[in-house]
Short mmCIF file of C-alpha atoms in Angstrom, two decimals:
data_model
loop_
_atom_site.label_atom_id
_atom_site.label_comp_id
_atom_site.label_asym_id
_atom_site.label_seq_id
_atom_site.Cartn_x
_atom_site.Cartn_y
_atom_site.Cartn_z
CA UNK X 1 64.84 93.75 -87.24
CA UNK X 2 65.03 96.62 -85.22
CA UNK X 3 62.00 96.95 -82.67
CA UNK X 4 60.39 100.15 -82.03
CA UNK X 5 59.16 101.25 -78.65
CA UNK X 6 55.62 100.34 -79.23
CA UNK X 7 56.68 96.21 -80.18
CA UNK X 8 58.71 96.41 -76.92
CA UNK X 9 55.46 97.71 -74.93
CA UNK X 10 53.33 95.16 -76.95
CA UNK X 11 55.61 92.21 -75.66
CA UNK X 12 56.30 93.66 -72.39
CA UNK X 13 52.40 93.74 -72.10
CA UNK X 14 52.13 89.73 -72.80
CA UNK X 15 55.23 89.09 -70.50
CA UNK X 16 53.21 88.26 -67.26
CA UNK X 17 51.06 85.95 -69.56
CA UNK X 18 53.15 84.12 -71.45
CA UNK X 19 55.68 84.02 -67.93
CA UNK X 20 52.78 82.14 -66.09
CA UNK X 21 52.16 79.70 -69.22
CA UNK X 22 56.03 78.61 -68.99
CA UNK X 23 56.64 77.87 -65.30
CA UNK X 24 53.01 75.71 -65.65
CA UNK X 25 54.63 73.91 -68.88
CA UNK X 26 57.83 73.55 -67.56
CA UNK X 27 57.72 73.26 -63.18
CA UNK X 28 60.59 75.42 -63.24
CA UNK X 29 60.76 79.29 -62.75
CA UNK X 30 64.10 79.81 -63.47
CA UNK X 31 63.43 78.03 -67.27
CA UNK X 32 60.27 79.74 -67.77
CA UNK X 33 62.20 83.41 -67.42
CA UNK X 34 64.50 81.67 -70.70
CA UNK X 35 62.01 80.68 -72.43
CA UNK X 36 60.14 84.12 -72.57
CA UNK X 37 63.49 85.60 -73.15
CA UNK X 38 64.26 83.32 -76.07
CA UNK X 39 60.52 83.93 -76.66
CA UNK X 40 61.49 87.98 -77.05
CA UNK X 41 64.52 87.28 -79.28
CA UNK X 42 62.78 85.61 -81.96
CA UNK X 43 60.06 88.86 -81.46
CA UNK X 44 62.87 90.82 -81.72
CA UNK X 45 64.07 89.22 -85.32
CA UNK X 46 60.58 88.69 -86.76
CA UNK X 47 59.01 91.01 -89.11
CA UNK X 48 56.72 92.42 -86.43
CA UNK X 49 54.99 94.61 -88.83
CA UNK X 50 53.84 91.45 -90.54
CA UNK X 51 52.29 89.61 -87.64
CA UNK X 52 48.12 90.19 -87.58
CA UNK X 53 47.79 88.43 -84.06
CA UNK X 54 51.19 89.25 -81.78
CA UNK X 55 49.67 87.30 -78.67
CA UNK X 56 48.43 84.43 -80.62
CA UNK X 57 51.97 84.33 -82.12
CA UNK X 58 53.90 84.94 -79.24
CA UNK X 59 52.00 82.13 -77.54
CA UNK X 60 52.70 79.60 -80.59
CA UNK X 61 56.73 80.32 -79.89
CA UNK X 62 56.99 80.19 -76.45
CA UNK X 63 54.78 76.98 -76.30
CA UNK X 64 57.11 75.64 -78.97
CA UNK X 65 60.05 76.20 -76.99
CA UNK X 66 58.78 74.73 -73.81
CA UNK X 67 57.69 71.60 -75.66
CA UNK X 68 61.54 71.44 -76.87
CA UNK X 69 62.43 72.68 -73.39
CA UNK X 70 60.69 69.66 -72.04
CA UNK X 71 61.54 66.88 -74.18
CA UNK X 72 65.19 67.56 -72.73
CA UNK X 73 64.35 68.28 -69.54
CA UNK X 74 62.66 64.59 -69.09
CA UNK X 75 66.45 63.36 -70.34
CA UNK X 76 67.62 65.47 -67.31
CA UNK X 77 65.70 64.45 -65.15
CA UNK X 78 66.39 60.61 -65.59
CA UNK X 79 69.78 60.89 -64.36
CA UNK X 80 68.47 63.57 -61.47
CA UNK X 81 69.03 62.80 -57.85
CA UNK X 82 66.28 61.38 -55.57
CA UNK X 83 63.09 62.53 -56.31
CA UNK X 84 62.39 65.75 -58.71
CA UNK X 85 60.13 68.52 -57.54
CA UNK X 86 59.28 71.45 -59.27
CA UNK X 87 60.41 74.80 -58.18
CA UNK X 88 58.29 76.16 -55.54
CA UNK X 89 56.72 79.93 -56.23
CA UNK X 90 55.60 81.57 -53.29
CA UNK X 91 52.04 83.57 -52.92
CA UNK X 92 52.66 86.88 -54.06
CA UNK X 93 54.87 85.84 -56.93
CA UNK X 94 53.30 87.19 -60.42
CA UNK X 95 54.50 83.87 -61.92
CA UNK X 96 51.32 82.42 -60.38
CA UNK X 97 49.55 83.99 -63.26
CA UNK X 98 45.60 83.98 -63.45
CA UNK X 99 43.91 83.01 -60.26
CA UNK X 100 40.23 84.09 -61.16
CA UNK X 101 38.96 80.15 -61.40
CA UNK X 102 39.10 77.32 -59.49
CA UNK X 103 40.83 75.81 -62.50
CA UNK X 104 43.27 77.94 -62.95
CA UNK X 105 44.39 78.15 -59.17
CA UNK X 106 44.52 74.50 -59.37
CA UNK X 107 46.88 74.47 -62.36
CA UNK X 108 49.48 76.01 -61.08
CA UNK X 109 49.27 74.32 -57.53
CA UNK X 110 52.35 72.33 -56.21
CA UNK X 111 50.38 69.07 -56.43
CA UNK X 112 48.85 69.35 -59.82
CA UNK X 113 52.55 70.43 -61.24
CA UNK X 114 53.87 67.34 -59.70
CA UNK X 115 50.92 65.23 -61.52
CA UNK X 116 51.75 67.44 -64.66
CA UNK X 117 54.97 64.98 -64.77
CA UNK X 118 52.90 62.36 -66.08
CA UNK X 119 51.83 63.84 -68.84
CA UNK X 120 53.12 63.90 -72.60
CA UNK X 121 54.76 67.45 -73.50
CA UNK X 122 51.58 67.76 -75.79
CA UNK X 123 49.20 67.00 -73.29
CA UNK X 124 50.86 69.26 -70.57
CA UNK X 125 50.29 71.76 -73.85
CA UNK X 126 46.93 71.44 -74.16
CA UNK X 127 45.95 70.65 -70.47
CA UNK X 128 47.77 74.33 -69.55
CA UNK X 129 46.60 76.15 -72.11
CA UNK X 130 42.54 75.16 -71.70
CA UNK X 131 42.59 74.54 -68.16
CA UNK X 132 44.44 77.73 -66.98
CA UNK X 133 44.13 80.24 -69.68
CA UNK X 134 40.73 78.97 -71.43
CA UNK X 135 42.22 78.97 -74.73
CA UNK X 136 39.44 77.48 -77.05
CA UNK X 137 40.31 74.42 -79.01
CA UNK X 138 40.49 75.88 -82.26
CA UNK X 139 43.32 77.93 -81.10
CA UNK X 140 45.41 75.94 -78.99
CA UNK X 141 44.98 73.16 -82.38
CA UNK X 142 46.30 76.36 -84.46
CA UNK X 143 49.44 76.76 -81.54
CA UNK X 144 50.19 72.69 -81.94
CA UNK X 145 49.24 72.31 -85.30
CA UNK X 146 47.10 69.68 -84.54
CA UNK X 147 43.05 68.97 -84.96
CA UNK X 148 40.75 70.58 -83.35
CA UNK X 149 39.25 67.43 -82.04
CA UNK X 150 42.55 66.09 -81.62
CA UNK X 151 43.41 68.94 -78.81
CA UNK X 152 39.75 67.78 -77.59
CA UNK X 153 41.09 64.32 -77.26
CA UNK X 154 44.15 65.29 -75.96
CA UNK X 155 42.56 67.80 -73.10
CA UNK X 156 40.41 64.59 -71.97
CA UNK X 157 43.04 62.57 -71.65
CA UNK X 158 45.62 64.61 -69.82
CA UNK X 159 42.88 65.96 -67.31
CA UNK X 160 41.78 62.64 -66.52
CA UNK X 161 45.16 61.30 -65.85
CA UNK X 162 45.53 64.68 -63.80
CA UNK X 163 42.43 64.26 -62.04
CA UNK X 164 43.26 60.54 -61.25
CA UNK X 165 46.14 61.38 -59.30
CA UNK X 166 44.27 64.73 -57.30
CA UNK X 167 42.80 64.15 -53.47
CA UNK X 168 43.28 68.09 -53.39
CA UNK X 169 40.30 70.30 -51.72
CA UNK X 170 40.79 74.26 -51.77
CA UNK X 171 40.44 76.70 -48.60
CA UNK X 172 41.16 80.11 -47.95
CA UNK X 173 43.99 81.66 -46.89
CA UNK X 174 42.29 81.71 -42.72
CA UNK X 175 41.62 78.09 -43.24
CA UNK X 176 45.19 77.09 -44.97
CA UNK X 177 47.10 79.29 -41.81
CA UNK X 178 45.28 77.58 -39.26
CA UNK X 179 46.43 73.95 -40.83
CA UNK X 180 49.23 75.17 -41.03
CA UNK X 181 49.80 76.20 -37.68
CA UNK X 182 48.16 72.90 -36.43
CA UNK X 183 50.24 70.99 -38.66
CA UNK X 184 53.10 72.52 -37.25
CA UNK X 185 52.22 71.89 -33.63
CA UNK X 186 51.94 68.08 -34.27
CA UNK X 187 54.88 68.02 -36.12
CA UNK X 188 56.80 69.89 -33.21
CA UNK X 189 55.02 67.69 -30.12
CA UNK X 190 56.20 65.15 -28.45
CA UNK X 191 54.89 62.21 -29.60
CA UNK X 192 53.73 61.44 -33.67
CA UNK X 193 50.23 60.71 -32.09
CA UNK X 194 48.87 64.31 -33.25
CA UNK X 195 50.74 64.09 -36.07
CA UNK X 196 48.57 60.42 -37.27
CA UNK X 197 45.29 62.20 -36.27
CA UNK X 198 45.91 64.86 -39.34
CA UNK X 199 47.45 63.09 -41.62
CA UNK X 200 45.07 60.75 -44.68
CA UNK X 201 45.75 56.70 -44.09
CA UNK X 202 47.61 57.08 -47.80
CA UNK X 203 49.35 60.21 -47.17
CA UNK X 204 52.59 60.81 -48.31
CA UNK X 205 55.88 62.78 -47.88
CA UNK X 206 58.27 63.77 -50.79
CA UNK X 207 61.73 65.46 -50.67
CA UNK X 208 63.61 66.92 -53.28
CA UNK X 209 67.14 68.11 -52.44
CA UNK X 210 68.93 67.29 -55.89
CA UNK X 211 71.94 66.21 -54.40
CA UNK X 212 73.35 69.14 -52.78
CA UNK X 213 71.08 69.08 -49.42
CA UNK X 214 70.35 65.00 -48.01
CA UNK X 215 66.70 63.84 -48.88
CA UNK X 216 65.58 60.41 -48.97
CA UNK X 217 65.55 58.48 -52.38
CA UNK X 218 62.01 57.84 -52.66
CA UNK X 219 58.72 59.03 -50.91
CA UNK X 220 57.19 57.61 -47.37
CA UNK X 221 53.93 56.37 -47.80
CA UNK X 222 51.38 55.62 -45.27
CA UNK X 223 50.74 57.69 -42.45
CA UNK X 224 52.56 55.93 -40.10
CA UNK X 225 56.15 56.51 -41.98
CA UNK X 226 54.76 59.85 -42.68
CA UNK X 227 54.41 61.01 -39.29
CA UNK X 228 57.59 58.90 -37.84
CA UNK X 229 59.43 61.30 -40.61
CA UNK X 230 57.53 64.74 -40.11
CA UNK X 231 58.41 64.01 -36.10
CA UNK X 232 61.94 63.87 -36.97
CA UNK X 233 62.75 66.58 -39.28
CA UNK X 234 61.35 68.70 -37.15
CA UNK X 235 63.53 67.67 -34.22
CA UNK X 236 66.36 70.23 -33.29
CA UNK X 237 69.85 68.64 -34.17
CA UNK X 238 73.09 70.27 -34.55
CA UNK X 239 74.09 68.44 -37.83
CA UNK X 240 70.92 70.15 -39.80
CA UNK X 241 72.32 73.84 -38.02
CA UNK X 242 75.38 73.16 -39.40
CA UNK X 243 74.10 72.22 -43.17
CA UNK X 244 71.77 75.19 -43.60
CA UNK X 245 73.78 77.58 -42.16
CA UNK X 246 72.08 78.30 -38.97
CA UNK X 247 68.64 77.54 -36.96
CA UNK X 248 65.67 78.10 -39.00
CA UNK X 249 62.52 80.30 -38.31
CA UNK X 250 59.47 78.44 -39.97
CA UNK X 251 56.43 81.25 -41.53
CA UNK X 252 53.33 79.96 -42.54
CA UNK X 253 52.89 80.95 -45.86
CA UNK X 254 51.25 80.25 -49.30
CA UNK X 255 53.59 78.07 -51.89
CA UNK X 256 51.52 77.93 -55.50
CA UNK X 257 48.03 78.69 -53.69
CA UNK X 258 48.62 75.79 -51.39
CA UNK X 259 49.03 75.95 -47.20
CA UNK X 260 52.93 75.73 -47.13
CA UNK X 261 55.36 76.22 -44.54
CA UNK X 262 58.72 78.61 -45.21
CA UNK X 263 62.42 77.97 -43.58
CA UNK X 264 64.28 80.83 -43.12
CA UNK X 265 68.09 81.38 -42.06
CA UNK X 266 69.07 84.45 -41.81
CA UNK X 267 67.11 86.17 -44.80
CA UNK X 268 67.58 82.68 -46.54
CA UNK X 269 65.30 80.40 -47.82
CA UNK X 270 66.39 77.10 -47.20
CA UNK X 271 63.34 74.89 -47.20
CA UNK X 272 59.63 75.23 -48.50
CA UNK X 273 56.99 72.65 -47.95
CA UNK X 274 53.47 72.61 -49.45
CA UNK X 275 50.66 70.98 -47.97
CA UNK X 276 48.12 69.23 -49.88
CA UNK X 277 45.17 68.69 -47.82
CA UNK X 278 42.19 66.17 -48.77
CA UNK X 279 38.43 65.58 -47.28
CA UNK X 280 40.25 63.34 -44.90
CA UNK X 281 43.68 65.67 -43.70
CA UNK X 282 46.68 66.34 -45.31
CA UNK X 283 47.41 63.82 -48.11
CA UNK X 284 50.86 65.17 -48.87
CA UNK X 285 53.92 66.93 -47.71
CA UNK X 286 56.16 68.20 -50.26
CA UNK X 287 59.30 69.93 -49.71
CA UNK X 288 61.58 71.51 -51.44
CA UNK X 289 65.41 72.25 -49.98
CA UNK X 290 67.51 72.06 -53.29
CA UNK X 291 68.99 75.61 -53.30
CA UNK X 292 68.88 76.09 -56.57
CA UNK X 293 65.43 76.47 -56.88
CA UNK X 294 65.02 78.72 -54.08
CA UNK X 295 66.48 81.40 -55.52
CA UNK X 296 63.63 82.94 -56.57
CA UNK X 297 61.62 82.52 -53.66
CA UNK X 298 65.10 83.86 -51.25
CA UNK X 299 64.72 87.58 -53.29
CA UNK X 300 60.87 87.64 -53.07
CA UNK X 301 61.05 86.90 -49.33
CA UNK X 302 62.90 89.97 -49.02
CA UNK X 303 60.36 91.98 -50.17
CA UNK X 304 57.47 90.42 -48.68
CA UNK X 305 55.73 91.20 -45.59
CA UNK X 306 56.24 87.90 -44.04
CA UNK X 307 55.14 88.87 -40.51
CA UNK X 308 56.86 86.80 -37.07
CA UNK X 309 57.47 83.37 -37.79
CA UNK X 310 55.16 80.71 -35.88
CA UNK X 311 58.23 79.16 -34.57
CA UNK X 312 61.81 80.65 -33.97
CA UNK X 313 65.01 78.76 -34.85
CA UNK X 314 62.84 75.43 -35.09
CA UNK X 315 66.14 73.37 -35.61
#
């Protein structure tokens, strides 16, 4: 079918929307811009005319895709290396999608899309679709073709085993900058003392570098390993230099709503780490150095004003 210039307004319209649904279903930027492509193809050879609701049915096939999109993307990830993150998306980034609502800022924050791996593909479904774009039951049944009170079920179930996992407590932006900068000038000191005074008894420390940049196998837990590693990343060493391609300037700045820290070589992004912070400190440390999914974040930095970094070439 050939489109006219009003279906490609319509869809253009529902991009940002359906964009922001993807990267929550799927953790992944780069797969949630295929998905709403593949999403425009099949609006492209539908019988647009024929369609009553275009957003409800645009919806339907992009959440269709992503559940197919994640049932092989679990297979993927089986054989991944180390630990699997998803793609960081910086503050700023449209992909962040509708931030009105606690809810909905939570959804798409780097902790709660790390608990999202837990979930079923149908539960991820629901839980995105309620919980970050208040889609009533009735419809999100109609998107699944499943009950109504089976997407009730389902939304219980997946928010409990999100909640479950969640120590998370939001701030604003002052508040997450001046952890930040704290954070930073523990991790930077000379001792790990400061660094144990911030950090939750059960914190933890997660690296995802997917084989192509060195990050430990499984997570640190306990604040104790937590701070020994913090200390030691941050320590200045010629070997790191050498693997990202020059000494780093970090910039505190926000990674999916989040207090987060951005390396920079050069106009590069080479590292991003978001910090979750609980009643009791930070609870997490999460960073992501696998180039390939900081892509996206490289060519928004560019366009950003990023301001002076809070510390040059780091290490």
């Amino acid at each position: 079918m050939t489109l006219t210039l009003d279906d490609v307004d319509r869809f253009e319209a529902a991009r940002p929307r359906l964009a922001a649904i993807a990267y929550r279903m799927l953790g992944s930027a780069a797969e949630a811009e295929d998905a709403v492509q593949e999403a425009f193809l099949r609006w492209q050879s539908a019988d647009v005319e024929r369609i009553e609701v275009p957003e409800a049915w645009l919806t339907k096939v992009l959440t269709n895709l992503c559940l197919n999109q994640l049932t092989s993307a679990r297979a993927r990830r089986e054989t991944y290396v180390g630990e699997w993150l998803p793609e960081p998306v910086l503050g700023g980034d449209p992909m962040l999608g509708p931030a009105d609502t606690a809810e909905q800022r939570e959804s798409v924050s780097y902790a709660v899309l790390t608990l999202m791996e837990r979930l079923s593909p149908n539960e991820r479904a629901v839980y995105v679709l309620r919980e970050a774009f208040d889609y009533p039951h009735k419809e999100i049944a109609e998107i699944l073709d499943i009950t109504e009170a089976g997407s009730q079920q389902i939304f219980h179930r997946a928010k409990k085993h999100v909640a479950d996992g969640r120590a998370r407590v939001e701030i604003d932006q002052a508040a997450a900058r001046r952890i930040v900068e704290e954070f930073l000038a523990a991790a930077t000191g000379g001792s790990v003392a400061p660094l144990l005074e911030l950090l939750t008894d059960d914190s933890i420390a997660i690296g995802d570098g997917g084989g192509k940049v060195p990050a430990r196998a499984k997570a640190f837990e306990g604040a104790t390993a937590v701070a020994k590693f913090l200390w030691g990343m941050f320590r200045p060493a010629a070997a790191k230099r050498d693997m990202i391609g020059g000494a780093a300037d970090l910039y505190a700045w926000p990674v999916n709503g989040e207090p987060g820290l951005v390396a920079v070589v050069g106009g590069q992004v080479v590292g991003i780490m978001a910090v979750e912070i609980a009643e009791g400190g930070v609870a997490a440390c999460r960073t992501q150095v696998n180039p390939d999914k900081l892509e996206r974040a490289t060519a928004l930095w560019a366009t950003l004003d990023h301001g002076e970094p809070l510390v040059e070439q780091a290490f």
